[in-house]
Amino acid sequence: MSEEKRVTFGSKLGVLMATVGSAVGLGNIWRFPYMLGENGGAAFLLVYIICILILGLPVMITEFFIGRHTHRNTAGAFKAVAPGTKWSLIGYNGVLAAFLILGFYSVIAGWTLEYLLQSASSSMSGKPVEVFTSEFNIFSSGIIRPIGWTIAFIAVTHIIIVSGVEKGIERASKIMMPLLFLILFVLCIRSLTLPNADKGLMFLFNPDFGKITSSVALSAMGQAFFSLSIGMGCLITYASYFNKKTNLQTTALQVTLLDTLVALLAAVMIFPAVFSFGIAPTAGPELVFITLPNVFAQLPLANLWSFIFFTLLALAALTSTISLHEVATAYMHEEFSFSRAKAASLVSAGVLILGIISSLSFGLLKEYTVFGLTFFELLDYVTAKIMLPLGGMMICIFVGLRVDRKILKAELTNRGTVPFYFFNTYAFFMKYVAPVLIGLVFLNELGLLKMIRRLIV
Ligand code: PFF
C-alpha cells in the first residue's frame, strides 16, 4: 500500500488518546488486580513496576520506531526492513497473538455489558456478598447470555473497524479517559474508607520478597506486556499512522505512565474492598466482578455508580479490542489485498469461534483442559506469558542487529529536531538488557536454569 493512502492520526492529543486507548483496558482493571491477587500482592507489584521500566518502555519506543519508520502493518514492517528473511515471523507472531487475545478478551468485555445492563435494571443496594458471587457464577457458567454478550462486543468492534469511525472513538476517548480517572479515584476513596481497608493496603504495598518466584516474574512480565499492548506489533501498527512530528519518546513515556497509573488506581480500588468483604484475593478472573458490586452497594445511588463505571469499562475495552482487531485486519488487507470489509469479516468470524469456546469454558466446557488449563486460560497463558514477551524479545534483537544506530536515532529524534538525552541508555537496554532478561525469565520458568546450574556445579 502506498504511503499517501495511509491515514494518520488527526492531532497530537489524538495520537496519545488512541494509543492510551489501546493500552488502557481490561488489562488494567480486570487482569491486573486478578494477577496481583493470584501472585502474592506486593511482591508481584514490585516486579511488575521493574518490568514496566526496564522492559516495557524500551520495547514500546522500539515498536514506535519500527511502525513510523516503515509505515506498514506489523508483518509488512519486518518485510520492509529485512526483505526475504525470516524476521517477518515476528510480525506473524503478533498477528496471531492479536487474534488469540481477542478470542478471550471479548468474553470479559461481554461481561461488562451484562453488568452495565444489570445496573440499569436491578437494584444492588443491600445485597449480601454471597449473592453477588453466586449471581456471577450462574451468569458466567451459562450459555446464552455470556455468549450473546461476547457476540455483541465482537459485532460492535467489527462495525467500527469496517466503517472506519476511529475518529469518533478518538474523540470519545478524550472525554472517556478523564472520566475513567475520576470514577476510579472516587471508588478508591470509598474502598479505602471501608473497615479493614488497611489489610488490603498491606497486601498491596508490603512486599514479602520470599514470594518472588520464577512464576511470579513470568506473570508480572506477561502482565506488563499485555497492559502496555506491546510485544505483538499493535503499537507498530498504530505508530505507522503517526505523522513525522509525533514525538515518539514523550508519547511512549506518557502512555506508560497513564497506563501504570490506571492499573495502580484499579488495585487500590479493589484490594481494600476485597479484604473488607472477606473475598479471596486469589479468586481469579471473577475477582473484579464480584468485588466491585459490593463497593457500589456501599455508595448512595449504587446503581448509578455501577452504570457509569461499567459504561466506561466497556468503552475502555472497546478502544483495546479495536486496536487488536486493527492489527489482524490491517495485515489481511495490506498483505493479501482483501478489501478492508472482507479482511475484517474474516477476522471477526474467527474471533467469534474462539470467543464462543472461551465463554463456554466457564461452564459447559470447564472440564476440558490442556495442561490443566481451560480453553480460556490457555489462550490467556499462551499469549500473555509466551507470545508477547517472546515477540518483545525478538523485536529488540531485530532492531539491535538489523538497524543502523544512526537511522534509529534519527527516527527517534524526528531527524534531530527533538533531543533524546538517554539515547545510549535506551539503546543499551533495548539491545542487551531486555532480550537477556526476557530470555532468563523464560529459561527460569521452564526450569532450564536449574538444569544448567546442576550441569555446571
Ligand atoms: N492493553 C490492553 C489492556 O490492557 O486491556 C490489551 C491489549 C490491547 C493487549 C492491544 C495487546 C494489544 F495489542
Coordinates of C-alpha atoms and ligand atoms in Angstrom, one line a residue:
M1 CA 0.0 0.0 0.0
S2 CA 1.4 3.4 -0.9
E3 CA 2.3 5.8 1.9
E4 CA 0.0 8.6 0.7
K5 CA -3.1 6.4 1.0
R6 CA -2.4 5.7 4.7
V7 CA -4.4 7.6 7.2
T8 CA -2.7 9.4 10.0
F9 CA -4.0 10.4 13.4
G10 CA -5.5 13.9 13.5
S11 CA -3.8 15.7 16.3
K12 CA -1.2 15.3 19.0
L13 CA -3.8 14.6 21.6
G14 CA -5.5 12.1 19.1
V15 CA -2.2 10.1 18.9
L16 CA -1.9 10.0 22.6
M17 CA -5.5 9.1 23.2
A18 CA -5.7 6.4 20.6
T19 CA -2.5 4.8 22.0
V20 CA -3.6 5.2 25.6
G21 CA -7.0 3.8 24.5
S22 CA -5.2 0.7 23.2
A23 CA -3.1 0.3 26.4
V24 CA -5.8 1.1 29.0
G25 CA -8.5 -1.5 29.1
L26 CA -9.5 -4.7 30.8
G27 CA -5.8 -5.5 31.3
N28 CA -5.5 -2.7 33.8
I29 CA -8.8 -3.0 35.6
W30 CA -9.7 -6.7 35.3
R31 CA -6.5 -8.6 34.6
F32 CA -4.0 -6.6 36.8
P33 CA -5.9 -7.0 40.1
Y34 CA -6.6 -10.7 39.5
M35 CA -2.9 -11.4 38.6
L36 CA -1.8 -9.4 41.7
G37 CA -4.2 -11.4 43.9
E38 CA -3.0 -14.7 42.5
N39 CA 0.7 -13.8 42.7
G40 CA 1.0 -12.6 46.3
G41 CA 0.3 -8.9 46.0
A42 CA 3.1 -6.5 46.8
A43 CA 5.9 -8.9 45.5
F44 CA 4.1 -9.0 42.2
L45 CA 3.6 -5.3 42.1
L46 CA 7.3 -4.7 42.6
V47 CA 8.4 -7.0 39.8
Y48 CA 5.7 -5.5 37.6
I49 CA 6.9 -2.0 38.0
I50 CA 10.5 -3.1 37.3
C51 CA 9.3 -4.9 34.2
I52 CA 7.4 -1.8 33.0
L53 CA 10.5 0.4 33.4
I54 CA 13.3 -1.8 32.1
L55 CA 11.4 -3.9 29.5
G56 CA 8.1 -2.1 28.7
L57 CA 9.4 1.4 28.0
P58 CA 12.3 0.3 25.7
V59 CA 10.1 -2.2 23.8
M60 CA 7.4 0.4 23.3
I61 CA 9.9 3.0 22.0
T62 CA 11.3 0.4 19.6
E63 CA 7.8 -0.6 18.3
F64 CA 7.1 3.1 17.7
F65 CA 10.4 3.3 15.8
I66 CA 9.5 0.3 13.5
G67 CA 6.0 1.5 12.9
R68 CA 6.7 5.0 11.9
H69 CA 9.9 4.2 10.1
T70 CA 8.2 1.7 7.8
H71 CA 4.6 3.0 7.7
R72 CA 3.4 -0.6 7.4
N73 CA 1.3 -3.1 9.3
T74 CA 3.1 -5.5 11.7
A75 CA 4.1 -8.2 9.3
G76 CA 4.8 -5.8 6.4
A77 CA 7.1 -3.7 8.6
F78 CA 9.6 -6.5 9.1
K79 CA 9.5 -7.4 5.5
A80 CA 10.2 -3.7 4.6
V81 CA 13.3 -3.6 6.9
A82 CA 14.6 -7.1 6.2
P83 CA 13.1 -8.3 2.9
G84 CA 13.4 -12.0 2.1
T85 CA 14.4 -13.0 5.7
K86 CA 12.7 -14.9 8.4
W87 CA 12.4 -11.8 10.6
S88 CA 8.8 -11.4 9.3
L89 CA 7.9 -14.3 11.6
I90 CA 7.9 -11.8 14.4
G91 CA 5.1 -10.0 12.6
Y92 CA 3.1 -13.2 12.1
N93 CA 3.5 -14.0 15.8
G94 CA 2.0 -10.6 16.5
V95 CA -0.9 -11.0 14.2
L96 CA -1.7 -14.4 15.6
A97 CA -1.4 -13.1 19.2
A98 CA -3.9 -10.3 18.4
F99 CA -6.3 -12.8 17.1
L100 CA -6.0 -15.2 20.1
I101 CA -6.2 -12.3 22.6
L102 CA -9.4 -11.1 21.0
G103 CA -10.7 -14.7 21.4
F104 CA -10.7 -14.4 25.2
Y105 CA -10.7 -10.6 25.8
S106 CA -14.1 -10.3 24.1
V107 CA -15.7 -12.7 26.6
I108 CA -14.7 -10.4 29.5
A109 CA -15.7 -7.4 27.5
G110 CA -19.1 -9.1 27.1
W111 CA -19.3 -9.5 30.9
T112 CA -19.0 -5.7 31.3
L113 CA -22.1 -5.3 29.1
E114 CA -24.1 -7.7 31.2
Y115 CA -23.1 -5.7 34.3
L116 CA -24.0 -2.5 32.6
L117 CA -27.4 -3.8 31.8
Q118 CA -27.9 -5.2 35.3
S119 CA -27.0 -1.9 36.9
A120 CA -29.7 -0.3 34.8
S121 CA -32.3 -2.9 35.7
S122 CA -32.0 -4.5 39.1
S123 CA -31.3 -2.8 42.5
M124 CA -27.9 -3.6 44.0
S125 CA -28.0 -2.0 47.4
G126 CA -28.5 -4.2 50.5
K127 CA -27.4 -7.4 48.8
P128 CA -25.0 -9.6 50.8
V129 CA -21.6 -10.6 49.4
E130 CA -22.5 -14.2 48.7
V131 CA -25.4 -13.1 46.5
F132 CA -23.1 -11.1 44.2
T133 CA -20.8 -14.1 44.0
S134 CA -23.5 -16.7 43.2
E135 CA -25.1 -14.4 40.7
F136 CA -21.8 -14.0 38.9
N137 CA -21.3 -17.8 38.9
I138 CA -24.7 -18.5 37.5
F139 CA -24.2 -15.9 34.8
S140 CA -20.7 -16.8 33.7
S141 CA -21.3 -20.5 33.5
G142 CA -24.4 -20.0 31.4
I143 CA -24.7 -20.4 27.7
I144 CA -27.0 -17.9 26.0
R145 CA -26.3 -14.7 27.9
P146 CA -22.4 -14.7 28.1
I147 CA -22.2 -15.9 24.5
G148 CA -24.7 -13.3 23.4
W149 CA -22.7 -10.5 25.0
T150 CA -19.4 -11.8 23.5
I151 CA -21.0 -11.8 20.1
A152 CA -22.4 -8.3 20.7
F153 CA -19.0 -7.0 21.7
I154 CA -17.3 -8.5 18.6
A155 CA -20.1 -7.1 16.4
V156 CA -19.6 -3.6 17.7
T157 CA -15.8 -3.8 17.3
H158 CA -16.3 -5.2 13.7
I159 CA -18.7 -2.3 12.8
I160 CA -16.2 0.3 14.0
I161 CA -13.3 -1.3 12.2
V162 CA -15.3 -1.6 8.9
S163 CA -16.9 1.8 8.9
G164 CA -13.7 3.5 10.0
V165 CA -15.2 5.6 12.7
E166 CA -12.0 5.6 14.6
K167 CA -12.1 9.3 14.6
G168 CA -15.3 9.2 16.6
I169 CA -13.6 6.8 19.0
E170 CA -10.6 9.2 19.2
R171 CA -12.9 12.0 20.2
A172 CA -14.9 9.8 22.6
S173 CA -11.6 8.7 24.3
K174 CA -10.8 12.4 25.0
I175 CA -13.9 12.6 27.3
M176 CA -13.9 9.0 28.5
M177 CA -10.3 8.8 29.8
P178 CA -10.5 11.7 32.2
L179 CA -13.9 10.4 33.4
L180 CA -12.5 7.0 33.9
F181 CA -9.7 8.5 36.1
L182 CA -12.3 10.4 38.1
I183 CA -14.6 7.5 38.8
L184 CA -11.6 5.3 39.7
F185 CA -10.5 7.9 42.1
V186 CA -13.9 8.2 43.8
L187 CA -14.1 4.4 44.1
C188 CA -10.6 4.2 45.6
I189 CA -11.7 6.6 48.3
R190 CA -14.8 4.6 49.0
S191 CA -12.8 1.4 49.1
L192 CA -10.1 3.0 51.4
T193 CA -12.7 4.1 53.9
L194 CA -14.2 0.6 54.3
P195 CA -13.5 -1.3 57.6
N196 CA -10.2 -3.3 57.4
A197 CA -9.1 -1.4 54.3
D198 CA -5.6 -1.3 55.8
K199 CA -5.2 -5.1 55.3
G200 CA -5.7 -4.5 51.6
L201 CA -3.1 -1.8 51.5
M202 CA -0.6 -4.1 53.4
F203 CA -1.3 -6.8 50.8
L204 CA -0.5 -4.3 48.0
F205 CA 2.4 -2.4 49.3
N206 CA 4.2 -4.5 51.9
P207 CA 6.3 -7.0 49.8
D208 CA 7.3 -10.4 51.0
F209 CA 10.5 -10.9 48.9
G210 CA 10.3 -14.7 49.5
K211 CA 7.2 -14.7 47.3
I212 CA 9.2 -13.7 44.2
T213 CA 9.4 -16.9 42.3
S214 CA 10.0 -17.5 38.6
S215 CA 6.3 -18.0 38.0
V216 CA 5.6 -14.6 39.7
A217 CA 8.3 -13.0 37.5
L218 CA 6.8 -14.5 34.3
S219 CA 3.3 -13.4 35.3
A220 CA 4.5 -9.9 36.0
M221 CA 6.4 -9.7 32.8
G222 CA 3.5 -11.0 30.8
Q223 CA 1.1 -8.6 32.5
A224 CA 3.5 -5.6 31.7
F225 CA 3.5 -6.6 28.0
F226 CA -0.3 -7.2 27.9
S227 CA -1.1 -4.0 29.7
L228 CA 1.1 -1.8 27.5
S229 CA -0.1 -3.5 24.3
I230 CA 3.4 -4.4 23.4
G231 CA 5.2 -7.4 22.0
M232 CA 2.8 -8.1 19.2
G233 CA 3.1 -5.1 17.0
C234 CA -0.1 -3.4 18.0
L235 CA 1.9 -0.3 18.6
I236 CA 3.9 -0.9 15.4
T237 CA 0.5 -0.7 13.6
Y238 CA -0.6 2.4 15.5
A239 CA 2.8 4.1 15.0
S240 CA 2.5 3.5 11.3
Y241 CA -0.3 6.1 11.4
F242 CA 1.7 8.6 13.4
N243 CA 2.9 11.6 11.5
K244 CA 6.5 12.8 11.3
K245 CA 6.1 15.4 14.0
T246 CA 4.8 12.9 16.7
N247 CA 7.4 12.8 19.5
L248 CA 7.9 9.1 19.9
Q249 CA 9.8 9.4 23.2
T250 CA 7.3 11.5 25.1
T251 CA 4.3 9.6 23.7
A252 CA 5.9 6.3 25.0
L253 CA 6.5 7.9 28.4
Q254 CA 3.0 9.4 28.7
V255 CA 1.3 6.1 27.6
T256 CA 3.4 4.1 30.1
L257 CA 2.7 6.5 32.9
L258 CA -1.0 6.7 32.3
D259 CA -1.4 3.0 31.9
T260 CA 0.5 2.3 35.1
L261 CA -1.5 4.9 37.0
V262 CA -4.8 3.3 35.9
A263 CA -3.6 -0.1 37.0
L264 CA -2.5 1.2 40.4
L265 CA -5.8 3.0 40.9
A266 CA -7.6 -0.2 40.0
A267 CA -5.6 -2.1 42.6
V268 CA -6.2 0.5 45.3
M269 CA -9.9 0.3 44.4
I270 CA -10.1 -3.5 44.6
F271 CA -7.9 -4.8 47.4
P272 CA -9.1 -2.8 50.4
A273 CA -12.6 -3.9 49.4
V274 CA -11.5 -7.5 48.9
F275 CA -10.2 -7.7 52.5
S276 CA -13.1 -5.7 53.9
F277 CA -15.7 -8.0 52.4
G278 CA -13.8 -11.2 53.0
I279 CA -13.4 -12.1 49.4
A280 CA -10.4 -14.4 48.5
P281 CA -7.7 -12.3 46.7
T282 CA -7.0 -15.4 44.7
A283 CA -10.5 -15.6 43.3
G284 CA -9.2 -15.4 39.7
P285 CA -10.9 -13.8 36.7
E286 CA -14.1 -13.1 38.6
L287 CA -12.3 -11.0 41.3
V288 CA -13.3 -7.6 39.9
F289 CA -16.8 -8.7 39.0
I290 CA -17.6 -10.0 42.5
T291 CA -15.8 -7.2 44.4
L292 CA -17.0 -4.1 42.7
P293 CA -20.8 -4.6 43.0
N294 CA -20.1 -4.8 46.8
V295 CA -18.3 -1.4 46.7
F296 CA -21.1 0.1 44.7
A297 CA -23.7 -1.2 47.1
Q298 CA -22.0 0.8 49.9
L299 CA -22.5 4.0 48.0
P300 CA -25.6 6.2 47.8
L301 CA -27.1 5.8 44.3
A302 CA -25.3 2.4 43.9
N303 CA -26.9 1.6 40.5
L304 CA -25.9 4.9 39.0
W305 CA -22.2 4.5 40.0
S306 CA -22.3 1.0 38.7
F307 CA -23.8 2.1 35.4
I308 CA -21.3 4.8 34.9
F309 CA -18.4 2.6 35.8
F310 CA -19.3 -0.3 33.6
T311 CA -20.1 2.0 30.7
L312 CA -16.5 3.4 31.0
L313 CA -15.0 0.0 31.4
A314 CA -16.9 -1.3 28.3
L315 CA -15.6 1.7 26.3
A316 CA -12.0 1.2 27.6
A317 CA -12.3 -2.4 26.5
L318 CA -13.6 -1.3 23.1
T319 CA -10.7 1.0 22.4
S320 CA -8.4 -2.0 23.1
T321 CA -10.4 -4.5 21.0
I322 CA -10.4 -2.0 18.1
S323 CA -6.6 -1.9 18.3
L324 CA -6.3 -5.7 18.4
H325 CA -8.7 -6.1 15.5
E326 CA -6.8 -3.5 13.6
V327 CA -3.6 -5.5 13.8
A328 CA -5.2 -8.5 12.2
T329 CA -7.3 -6.6 9.7
A330 CA -4.6 -4.2 8.5
Y331 CA -2.4 -7.3 7.9
M332 CA -5.0 -9.2 5.9
H333 CA -6.0 -6.0 4.0
E334 CA -2.5 -4.9 3.1
E335 CA -0.7 -8.2 2.6
F336 CA -3.4 -10.2 0.8
S337 CA -5.1 -7.2 -0.9
F338 CA -8.5 -8.2 0.6
S339 CA -10.9 -5.3 0.9
R340 CA -11.0 -3.9 4.4
A341 CA -14.5 -5.2 4.9
K342 CA -13.5 -8.7 3.8
A343 CA -10.4 -8.7 5.9
A344 CA -12.4 -7.5 8.9
S345 CA -15.1 -10.1 8.3
L346 CA -12.6 -13.0 8.2
V347 CA -11.0 -11.8 11.4
S348 CA -14.4 -11.3 13.2
A349 CA -15.6 -14.8 12.1
G350 CA -12.5 -16.5 13.5
V351 CA -12.7 -14.5 16.7
L352 CA -16.3 -15.4 17.1
I353 CA -15.5 -19.1 17.2
L354 CA -12.7 -18.6 19.7
G355 CA -14.9 -16.3 21.8
I356 CA -17.8 -18.8 22.0
I357 CA -15.4 -21.7 23.1
S358 CA -13.7 -19.4 25.6
S359 CA -17.1 -18.4 27.1
L360 CA -18.2 -22.0 27.3
S361 CA -15.0 -22.9 29.2
F362 CA -16.5 -21.2 32.3
G363 CA -19.4 -23.7 32.3
L364 CA -20.2 -26.4 29.8
L365 CA -16.5 -27.0 28.7
K366 CA -15.0 -26.4 32.1
E367 CA -13.8 -29.9 32.5
Y368 CA -11.9 -29.9 29.1
T369 CA -8.4 -28.8 29.9
V370 CA -4.9 -28.9 28.4
F371 CA -2.0 -28.9 30.9
G372 CA -4.7 -28.2 33.5
L373 CA -5.8 -25.0 31.7
T374 CA -9.3 -24.4 30.3
F375 CA -9.5 -23.1 26.8
F376 CA -9.9 -19.5 28.1
E377 CA -6.9 -19.9 30.4
L378 CA -4.9 -21.5 27.6
L379 CA -5.4 -18.5 25.3
D380 CA -4.5 -16.1 28.1
Y381 CA -1.4 -18.1 29.1
V382 CA -0.1 -18.6 25.6
T383 CA -0.5 -15.0 24.5
A384 CA 0.4 -13.0 27.6
K385 CA 3.1 -15.3 29.0
I386 CA 4.7 -16.6 25.9
M387 CA 3.9 -14.8 22.6
L388 CA 4.1 -11.2 23.9
P389 CA 7.4 -11.5 25.8
L390 CA 8.9 -13.6 23.0
G391 CA 7.7 -11.0 20.4
G392 CA 9.2 -8.2 22.5
M393 CA 12.5 -10.0 22.8
M394 CA 12.6 -10.6 19.1
I395 CA 11.7 -7.0 18.3
C396 CA 14.6 -5.8 20.4
I397 CA 17.0 -8.4 18.9
F398 CA 15.8 -7.4 15.4
V399 CA 16.3 -3.7 15.8
G400 CA 19.6 -4.3 17.7
L401 CA 21.0 -6.4 14.8
R402 CA 19.4 -5.0 11.7
V403 CA 19.0 -1.3 12.2
D404 CA 21.8 1.2 11.9
R405 CA 22.1 3.2 15.1
K406 CA 22.1 6.4 13.2
I407 CA 18.8 5.6 11.5
L408 CA 17.3 4.6 14.9
K409 CA 18.5 7.9 16.4
A410 CA 17.3 10.0 13.5
E411 CA 13.8 8.5 13.7
L412 CA 13.5 8.8 17.5
T413 CA 14.7 12.4 17.5
N414 CA 12.5 13.4 14.5
R415 CA 15.6 13.9 12.4
G416 CA 17.4 15.7 15.2
T417 CA 14.7 18.2 15.9
V418 CA 13.9 16.8 19.4
P419 CA 16.6 15.8 21.9
F420 CA 16.9 12.2 23.2
Y421 CA 19.1 12.7 26.3
F422 CA 19.1 9.0 27.2
F423 CA 19.5 7.5 23.8
N424 CA 22.6 5.5 24.7
T425 CA 20.9 4.1 27.8
Y426 CA 17.8 3.3 25.8
A427 CA 19.9 1.6 23.1
F428 CA 21.8 -0.5 25.7
F429 CA 18.6 -1.6 27.4
M430 CA 16.9 -2.4 24.1
K431 CA 19.8 -4.3 22.6
Y432 CA 21.2 -6.2 25.6
V433 CA 19.2 -5.9 28.8
A434 CA 15.7 -6.5 27.5
P435 CA 16.4 -9.6 25.4
V436 CA 18.7 -11.2 28.1
L437 CA 16.2 -10.6 30.9
I438 CA 13.2 -11.9 29.0
G439 CA 15.3 -14.9 27.9
L440 CA 16.3 -15.5 31.5
V441 CA 12.8 -15.4 32.8
F442 CA 11.7 -17.9 30.2
L443 CA 14.6 -20.2 30.9
N444 CA 13.9 -20.0 34.6
E445 CA 10.3 -20.7 34.2
L446 CA 11.0 -23.7 32.1
G447 CA 13.3 -25.0 34.8
L448 CA 16.2 -24.8 32.4
L449 CA 18.3 -22.6 34.6
K450 CA 18.2 -25.1 37.4
M451 CA 19.3 -27.8 34.9
I452 CA 22.2 -25.7 33.6
R453 CA 23.2 -24.9 37.2
R454 CA 23.2 -28.6 38.1
L455 CA 25.3 -29.4 35.0
I456 CA 27.9 -26.7 35.9
V457 CA 28.2 -27.4 39.6
Ligands
PFF1 N1 -3.5 -3.4 26.7 C1 -4.9 -3.8 26.6 C2 -5.4 -3.9 28.0 O1 -4.6 -3.6 29.0 O2 -6.6 -4.1 28.2 C3 -5.0 -5.2 26.0 C4 -4.2 -5.3 24.7 C5 -4.5 -4.5 23.6 C6 -3.2 -6.2 24.6 C7 -3.8 -4.5 22.5 C8 -2.4 -6.2 23.4 C9 -2.7 -5.4 22.4 F1 -2.0 -5.4 21.3

